CSV table of C-alpha atoms and ligand atoms in Angstrom, one decimal:
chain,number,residue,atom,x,y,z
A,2,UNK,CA,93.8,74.4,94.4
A,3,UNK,CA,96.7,73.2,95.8
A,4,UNK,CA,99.5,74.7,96.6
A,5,UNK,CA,102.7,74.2,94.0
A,6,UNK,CA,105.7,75.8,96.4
A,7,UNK,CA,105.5,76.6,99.6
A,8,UNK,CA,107.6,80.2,100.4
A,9,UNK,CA,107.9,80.3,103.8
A,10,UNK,CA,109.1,83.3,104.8
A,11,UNK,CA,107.9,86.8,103.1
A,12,UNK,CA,110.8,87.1,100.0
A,13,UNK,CA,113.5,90.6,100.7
A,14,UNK,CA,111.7,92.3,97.4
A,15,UNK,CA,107.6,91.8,98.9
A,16,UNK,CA,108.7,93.1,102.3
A,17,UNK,CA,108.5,96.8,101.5
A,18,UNK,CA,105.3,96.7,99.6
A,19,UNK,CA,103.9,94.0,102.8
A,20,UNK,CA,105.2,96.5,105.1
A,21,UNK,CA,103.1,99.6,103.1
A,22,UNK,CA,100.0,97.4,104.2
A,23,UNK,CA,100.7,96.7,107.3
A,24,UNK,CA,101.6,100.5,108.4
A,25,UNK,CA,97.8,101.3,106.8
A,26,UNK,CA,96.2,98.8,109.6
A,27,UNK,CA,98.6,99.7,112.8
A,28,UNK,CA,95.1,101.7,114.1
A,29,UNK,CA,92.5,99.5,112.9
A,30,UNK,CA,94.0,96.0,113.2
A,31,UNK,CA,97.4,95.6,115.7
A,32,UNK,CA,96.0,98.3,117.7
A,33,UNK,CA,92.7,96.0,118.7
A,34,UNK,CA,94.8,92.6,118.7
A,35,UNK,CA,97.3,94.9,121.1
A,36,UNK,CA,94.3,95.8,123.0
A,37,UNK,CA,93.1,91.9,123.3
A,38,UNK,CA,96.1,90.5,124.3
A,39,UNK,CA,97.0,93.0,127.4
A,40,UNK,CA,94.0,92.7,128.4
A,41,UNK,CA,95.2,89.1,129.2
A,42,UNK,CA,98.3,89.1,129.8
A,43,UNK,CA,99.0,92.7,132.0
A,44,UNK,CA,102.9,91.8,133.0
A,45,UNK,CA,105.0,89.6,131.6
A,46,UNK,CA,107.2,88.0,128.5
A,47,UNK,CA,105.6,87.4,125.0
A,48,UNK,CA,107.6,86.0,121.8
A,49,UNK,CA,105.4,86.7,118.6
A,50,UNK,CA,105.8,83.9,115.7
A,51,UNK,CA,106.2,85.6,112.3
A,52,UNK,CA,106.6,89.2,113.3
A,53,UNK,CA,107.1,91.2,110.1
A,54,UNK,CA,107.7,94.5,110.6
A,55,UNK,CA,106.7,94.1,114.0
A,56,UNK,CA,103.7,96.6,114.7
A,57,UNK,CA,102.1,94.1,116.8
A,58,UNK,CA,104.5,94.3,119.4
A,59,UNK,CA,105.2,98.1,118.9
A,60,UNK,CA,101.0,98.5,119.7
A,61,UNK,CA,101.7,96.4,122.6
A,62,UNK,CA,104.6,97.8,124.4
A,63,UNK,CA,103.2,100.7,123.8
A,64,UNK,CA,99.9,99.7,126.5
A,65,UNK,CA,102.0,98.6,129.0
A,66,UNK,CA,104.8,99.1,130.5
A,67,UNK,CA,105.1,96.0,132.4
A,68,UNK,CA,105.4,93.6,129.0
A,69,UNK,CA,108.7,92.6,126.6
A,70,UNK,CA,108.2,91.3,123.6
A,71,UNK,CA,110.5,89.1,121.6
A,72,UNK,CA,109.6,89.1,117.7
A,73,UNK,CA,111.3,86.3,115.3
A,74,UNK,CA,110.6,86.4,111.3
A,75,UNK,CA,112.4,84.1,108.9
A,76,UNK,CA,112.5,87.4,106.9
A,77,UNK,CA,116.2,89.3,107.4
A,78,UNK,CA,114.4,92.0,105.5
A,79,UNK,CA,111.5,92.5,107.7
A,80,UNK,CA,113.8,91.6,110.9
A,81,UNK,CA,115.5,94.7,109.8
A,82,UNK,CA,112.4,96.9,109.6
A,83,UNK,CA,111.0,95.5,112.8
A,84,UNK,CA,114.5,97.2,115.0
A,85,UNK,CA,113.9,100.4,112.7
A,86,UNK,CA,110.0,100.8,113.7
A,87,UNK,CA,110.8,100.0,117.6
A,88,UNK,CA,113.6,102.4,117.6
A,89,UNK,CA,110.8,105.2,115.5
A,90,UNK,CA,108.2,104.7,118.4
A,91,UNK,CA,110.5,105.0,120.9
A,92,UNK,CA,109.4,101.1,122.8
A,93,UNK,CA,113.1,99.6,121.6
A,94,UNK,CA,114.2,98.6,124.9
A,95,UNK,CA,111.0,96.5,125.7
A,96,UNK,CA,111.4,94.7,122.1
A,97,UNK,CA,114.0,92.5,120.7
A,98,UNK,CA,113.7,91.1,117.0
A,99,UNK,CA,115.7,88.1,115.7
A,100,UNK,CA,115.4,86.1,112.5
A,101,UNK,CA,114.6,82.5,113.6
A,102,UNK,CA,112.3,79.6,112.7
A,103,UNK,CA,109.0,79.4,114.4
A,104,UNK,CA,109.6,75.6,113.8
A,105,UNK,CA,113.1,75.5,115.6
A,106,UNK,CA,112.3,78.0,118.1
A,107,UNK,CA,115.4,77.1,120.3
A,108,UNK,CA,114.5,78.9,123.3
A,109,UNK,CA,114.1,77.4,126.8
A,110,UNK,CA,111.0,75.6,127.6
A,111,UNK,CA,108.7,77.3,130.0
A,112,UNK,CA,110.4,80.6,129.1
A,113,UNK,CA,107.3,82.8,128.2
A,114,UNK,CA,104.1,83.9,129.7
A,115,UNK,CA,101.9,84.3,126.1
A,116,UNK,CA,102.8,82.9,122.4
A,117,UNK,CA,101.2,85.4,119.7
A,118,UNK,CA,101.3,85.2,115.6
A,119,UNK,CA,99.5,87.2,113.2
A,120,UNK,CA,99.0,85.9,110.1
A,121,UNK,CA,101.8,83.2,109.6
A,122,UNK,CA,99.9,79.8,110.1
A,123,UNK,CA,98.8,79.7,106.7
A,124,UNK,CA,102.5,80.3,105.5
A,125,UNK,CA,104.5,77.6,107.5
A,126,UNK,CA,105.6,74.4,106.4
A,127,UNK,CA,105.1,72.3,109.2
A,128,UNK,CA,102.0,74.0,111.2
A,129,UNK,CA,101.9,71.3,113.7
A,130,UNK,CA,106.0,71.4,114.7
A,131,UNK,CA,105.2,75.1,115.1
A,132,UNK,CA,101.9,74.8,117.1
A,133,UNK,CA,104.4,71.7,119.4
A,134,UNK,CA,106.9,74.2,119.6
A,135,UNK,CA,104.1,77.4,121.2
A,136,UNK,CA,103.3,74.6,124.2
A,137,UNK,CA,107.2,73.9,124.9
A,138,UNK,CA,108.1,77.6,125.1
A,139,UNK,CA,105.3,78.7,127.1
A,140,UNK,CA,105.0,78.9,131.2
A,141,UNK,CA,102.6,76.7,132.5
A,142,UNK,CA,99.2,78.4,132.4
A,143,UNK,CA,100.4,79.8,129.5
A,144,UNK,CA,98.5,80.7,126.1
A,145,UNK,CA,98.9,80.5,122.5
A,146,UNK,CA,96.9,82.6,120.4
A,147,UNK,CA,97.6,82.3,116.6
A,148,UNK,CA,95.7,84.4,114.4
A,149,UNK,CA,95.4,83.6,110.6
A,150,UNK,CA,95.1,85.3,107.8
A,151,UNK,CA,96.1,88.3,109.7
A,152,UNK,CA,93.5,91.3,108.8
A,153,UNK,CA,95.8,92.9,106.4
A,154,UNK,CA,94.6,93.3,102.7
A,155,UNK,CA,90.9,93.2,104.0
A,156,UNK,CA,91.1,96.3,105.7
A,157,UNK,CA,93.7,98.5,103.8
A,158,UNK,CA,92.4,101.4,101.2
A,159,UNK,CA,93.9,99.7,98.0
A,160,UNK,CA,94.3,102.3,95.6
A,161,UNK,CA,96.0,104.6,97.9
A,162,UNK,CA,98.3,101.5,99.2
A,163,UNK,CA,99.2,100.8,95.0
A,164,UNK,CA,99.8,104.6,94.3
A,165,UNK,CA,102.6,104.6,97.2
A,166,UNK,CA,104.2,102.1,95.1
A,167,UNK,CA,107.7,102.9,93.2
A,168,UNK,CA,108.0,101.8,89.6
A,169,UNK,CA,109.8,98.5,91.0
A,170,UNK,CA,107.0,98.1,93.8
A,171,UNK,CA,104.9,98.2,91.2
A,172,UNK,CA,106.5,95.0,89.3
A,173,UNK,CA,107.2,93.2,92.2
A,174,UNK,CA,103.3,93.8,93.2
A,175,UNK,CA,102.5,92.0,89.9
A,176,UNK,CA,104.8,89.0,89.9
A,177,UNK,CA,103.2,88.0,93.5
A,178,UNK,CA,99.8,88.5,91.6
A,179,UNK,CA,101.2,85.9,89.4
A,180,UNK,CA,102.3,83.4,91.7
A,181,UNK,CA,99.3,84.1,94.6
A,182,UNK,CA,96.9,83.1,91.4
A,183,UNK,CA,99.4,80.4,90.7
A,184,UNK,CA,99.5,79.2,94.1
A,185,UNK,CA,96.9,80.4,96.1
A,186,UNK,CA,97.6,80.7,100.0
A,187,UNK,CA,96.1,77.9,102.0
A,188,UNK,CA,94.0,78.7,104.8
A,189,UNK,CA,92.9,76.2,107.5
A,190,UNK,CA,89.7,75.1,108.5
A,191,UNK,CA,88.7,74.6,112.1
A,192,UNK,CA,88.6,70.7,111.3
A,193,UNK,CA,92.1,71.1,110.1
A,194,UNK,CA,93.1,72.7,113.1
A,195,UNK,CA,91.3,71.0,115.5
A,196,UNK,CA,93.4,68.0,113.8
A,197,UNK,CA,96.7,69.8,114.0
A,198,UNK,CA,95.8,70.6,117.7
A,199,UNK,CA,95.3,66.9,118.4
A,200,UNK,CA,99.3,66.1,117.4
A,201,UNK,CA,100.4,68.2,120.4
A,202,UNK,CA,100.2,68.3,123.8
A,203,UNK,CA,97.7,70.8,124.2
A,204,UNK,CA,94.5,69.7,125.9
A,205,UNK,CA,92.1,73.2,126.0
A,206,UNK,CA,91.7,75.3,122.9
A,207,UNK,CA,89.2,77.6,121.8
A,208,UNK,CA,89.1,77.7,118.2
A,209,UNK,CA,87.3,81.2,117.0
A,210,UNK,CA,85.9,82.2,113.4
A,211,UNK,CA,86.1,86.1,113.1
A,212,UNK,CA,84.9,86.9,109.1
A,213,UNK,CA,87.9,84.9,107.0
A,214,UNK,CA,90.3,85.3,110.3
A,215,UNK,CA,91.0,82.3,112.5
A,216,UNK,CA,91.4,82.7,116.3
A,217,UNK,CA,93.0,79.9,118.0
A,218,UNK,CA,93.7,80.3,121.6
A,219,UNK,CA,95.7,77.5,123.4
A,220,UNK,CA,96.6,77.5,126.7
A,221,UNK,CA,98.9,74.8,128.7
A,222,UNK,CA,97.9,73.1,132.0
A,223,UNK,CA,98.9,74.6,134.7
A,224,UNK,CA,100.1,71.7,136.6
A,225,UNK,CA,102.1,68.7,134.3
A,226,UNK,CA,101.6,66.1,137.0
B,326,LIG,C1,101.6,87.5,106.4
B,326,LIG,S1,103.1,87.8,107.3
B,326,LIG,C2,102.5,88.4,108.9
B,326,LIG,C3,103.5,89.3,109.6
B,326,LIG,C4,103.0,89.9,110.9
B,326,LIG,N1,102.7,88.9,111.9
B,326,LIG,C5,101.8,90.8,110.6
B,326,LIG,O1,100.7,90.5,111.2
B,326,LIG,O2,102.0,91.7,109.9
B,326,LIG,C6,103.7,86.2,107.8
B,326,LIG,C7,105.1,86.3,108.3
B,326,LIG,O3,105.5,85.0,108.8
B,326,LIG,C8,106.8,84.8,108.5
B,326,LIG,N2,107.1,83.3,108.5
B,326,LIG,C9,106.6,82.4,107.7
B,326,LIG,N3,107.0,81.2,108.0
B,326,LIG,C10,107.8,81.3,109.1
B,326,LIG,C11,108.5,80.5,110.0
B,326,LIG,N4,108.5,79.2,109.8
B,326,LIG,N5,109.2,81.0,111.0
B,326,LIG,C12,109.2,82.3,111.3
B,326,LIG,N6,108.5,83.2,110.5
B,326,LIG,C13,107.8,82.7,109.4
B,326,LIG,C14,107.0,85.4,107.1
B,326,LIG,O4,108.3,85.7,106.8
B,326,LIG,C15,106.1,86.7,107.3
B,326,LIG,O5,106.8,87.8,107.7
């Protein structure tokens, strides 16, 4: 089916109830995508695409000591809950969170060591500005890796996520239904990104199917001449 609006970013009202979720999976999902990616990247700068409420870069602060992390979300909301989680594990100082555009990153080129996203492909207008955007702001040598769907709602225990729900949660939770059934999320293939990947300037690429999860791992030459 195909999709009737595009919502970018995760609306103020959803972020609590997203956020719920994503607390549920901090052990069983960031914790092994946290474990992945410093066991890449040991030192160094990473900005991750489409933070949320920023668990991902909580889980990997918290294995290093040598890493900062710079989380953007079009989501004010979630932006809000990312600074509130940092400060609650105690890893604020190695973590800044801004609201931004993962399209219109506006950082200087060749300004960080690793690119991460979790679950934010599928939601962005303009995958392939985004995915041009990951090689500009990236060192040389530097890698992309953009997850998608992120391994939320597959792993969480459902009825004990919808009984933490307030009465308003619990409206909110059924007008999403509504519009998810109305216009379902569109997850890419690997021919579809494969294709986006073509429109860039990105020459190797591993492109990984993990279950419903896509792994795509991008990494800029090393030398541009
Ligand atoms: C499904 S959530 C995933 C959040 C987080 N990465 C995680 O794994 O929990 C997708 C996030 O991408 C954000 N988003 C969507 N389009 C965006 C864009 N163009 N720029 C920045 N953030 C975006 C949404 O606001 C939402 O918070």
């Amino acid at each position: 089916m195909k999709r009737i609006v595009i919502i970018e970013s995760i609306p103020g009202p959803v972020a609590s109830i997203y956020e719920k979720a994503t607390r549920m999976v901090i052990g069983s999902y960031y914790s092994q995508v946290a474990e992945e990616v410093v066991s890449n990247l040991k030192a160094g700068t990473i900005l991750d695409l489409g933070t949320g409420p920023g668990y991902l870069p909580i889980e990997i602060v918290k294995r290093s000591l040598y890493i900062r992390v710079d989380g953007i979300d079009l989501g004010s909301r979630l932006i809000k809950m990312a600074k509130e989680n940092a400060l609650k594990a105690g890893v604020a100082d190695r973590l800044k969170f801004e609201t931004g555009n993962a399209a219109r990153l506006g950082f200087e080129n060749g300004s960080y060591d690793m690119v991460i996203s979790t679950g934010m492909l599928h939601m962005v207008r303009d995958p392939i500005q985004v995915l041009r955007e990951c090689y500009d702001v990236l060192k040389p040598g530097g890698e992309a890796w953009i997850y998608d769907p992120a391994q939320v709602s597959a792993q969480i225990d459902k009825r004990k996520w919808k009984a933490s729900f307030t009465f308003g949660e619990k409206i909110i939770y059924g007008l999403f239904i509504l519009y998810a059934k109305i216009n379902p999320p569109h997850i890419y293939s690997r021919k579809q990104v494969t294709e986006m990947i073509a429109a860039t300037n990105f020459k190797e690429y591993q492109i990984e199917e993990a279950g419903k999860e896509i792994k795509v791992k991008l990494k800029k030459q090393k030398s541009l001449c």
